[in-house]
Short mmCIF file of C-alpha atoms in Angstrom, two decimals:
data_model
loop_
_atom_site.label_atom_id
_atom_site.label_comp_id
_atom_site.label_asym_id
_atom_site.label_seq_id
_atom_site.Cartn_x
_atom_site.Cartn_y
_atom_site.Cartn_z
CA UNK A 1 71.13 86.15 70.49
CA UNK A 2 70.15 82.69 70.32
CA UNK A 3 70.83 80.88 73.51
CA UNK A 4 70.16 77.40 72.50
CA UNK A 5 72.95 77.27 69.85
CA UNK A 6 75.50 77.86 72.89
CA UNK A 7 76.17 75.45 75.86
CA UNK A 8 75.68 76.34 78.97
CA UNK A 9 79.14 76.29 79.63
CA UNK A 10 80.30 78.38 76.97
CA UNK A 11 77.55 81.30 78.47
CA UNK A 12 79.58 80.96 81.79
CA UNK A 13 82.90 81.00 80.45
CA UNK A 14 82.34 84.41 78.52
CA UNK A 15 80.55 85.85 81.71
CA UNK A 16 83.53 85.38 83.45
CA UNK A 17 85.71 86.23 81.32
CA UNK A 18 83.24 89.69 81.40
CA UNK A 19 83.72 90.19 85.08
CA UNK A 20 87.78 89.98 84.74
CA UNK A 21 87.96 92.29 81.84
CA UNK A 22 87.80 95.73 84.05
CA UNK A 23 90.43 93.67 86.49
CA UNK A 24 92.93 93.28 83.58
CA UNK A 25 92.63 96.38 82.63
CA UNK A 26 93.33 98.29 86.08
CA UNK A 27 96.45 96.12 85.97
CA UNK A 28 97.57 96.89 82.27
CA UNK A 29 96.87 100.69 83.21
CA UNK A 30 99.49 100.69 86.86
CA UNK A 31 102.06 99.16 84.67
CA UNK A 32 101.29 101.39 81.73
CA UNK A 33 101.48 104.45 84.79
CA UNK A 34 104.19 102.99 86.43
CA UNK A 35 106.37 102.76 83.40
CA UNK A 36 105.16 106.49 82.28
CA UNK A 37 106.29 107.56 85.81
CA UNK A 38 109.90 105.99 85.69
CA UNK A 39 110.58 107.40 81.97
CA UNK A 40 109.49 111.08 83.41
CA UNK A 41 111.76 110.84 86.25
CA UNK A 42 114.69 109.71 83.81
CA UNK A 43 113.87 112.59 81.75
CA UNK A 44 113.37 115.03 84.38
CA UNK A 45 116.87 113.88 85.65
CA UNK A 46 118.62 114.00 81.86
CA UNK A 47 117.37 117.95 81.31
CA UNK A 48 115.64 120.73 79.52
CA UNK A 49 116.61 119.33 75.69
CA UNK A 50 116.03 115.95 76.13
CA UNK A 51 112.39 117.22 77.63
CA UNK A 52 111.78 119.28 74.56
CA UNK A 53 112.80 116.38 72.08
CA UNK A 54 110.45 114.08 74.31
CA UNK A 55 107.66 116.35 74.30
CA UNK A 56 107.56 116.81 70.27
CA UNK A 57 107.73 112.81 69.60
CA UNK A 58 104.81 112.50 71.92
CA UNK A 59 102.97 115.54 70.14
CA UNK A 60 104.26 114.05 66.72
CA UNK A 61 103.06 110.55 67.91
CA UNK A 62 99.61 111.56 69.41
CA UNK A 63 98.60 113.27 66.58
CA UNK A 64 99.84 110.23 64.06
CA UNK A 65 97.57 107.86 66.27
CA UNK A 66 95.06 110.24 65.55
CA UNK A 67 95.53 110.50 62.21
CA UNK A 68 95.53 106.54 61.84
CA UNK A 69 92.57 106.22 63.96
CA UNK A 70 90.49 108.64 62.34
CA UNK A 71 91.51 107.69 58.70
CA UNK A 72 90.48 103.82 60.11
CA UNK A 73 86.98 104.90 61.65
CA UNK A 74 85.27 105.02 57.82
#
């Protein structure tokens, strides 16, 4: 990379924007657990059909991620 097309300041801002990036994502990930958490214990509480019918759309929408994300890799 050439450093003299960039001020100096423009170097620091992205290299601390580089140290917060694994700080946003711990928080993004509690909320993302925290919300997982509360829909499990609302499911948990609703019973065994709703459980089933949860567990195939998350198969059904794991595998279409997959299917996306493979199909977008080439």
């Amino acid at each position: 990379m050439d450093v003299s097309r960039f001020p100096a300041e423009t170097l620091a801002e992205e290299a601390l924007l580089g140290l917060l990036l694994p700080f946003w994502q711990l928080v993004i990930g509690a909320f993302v657990l925290a919300v997982v958490l509360a829909s499990v214990g609302r499911l948990v509480r609703r019973g065994p059909s709703r459980m089933t019918t949860a567990l195939l759309v998350t198969a059904l929408a794991i595998a279409g991620f997959t299917v996306v994300g493979v199909l977008l890799e080439s």
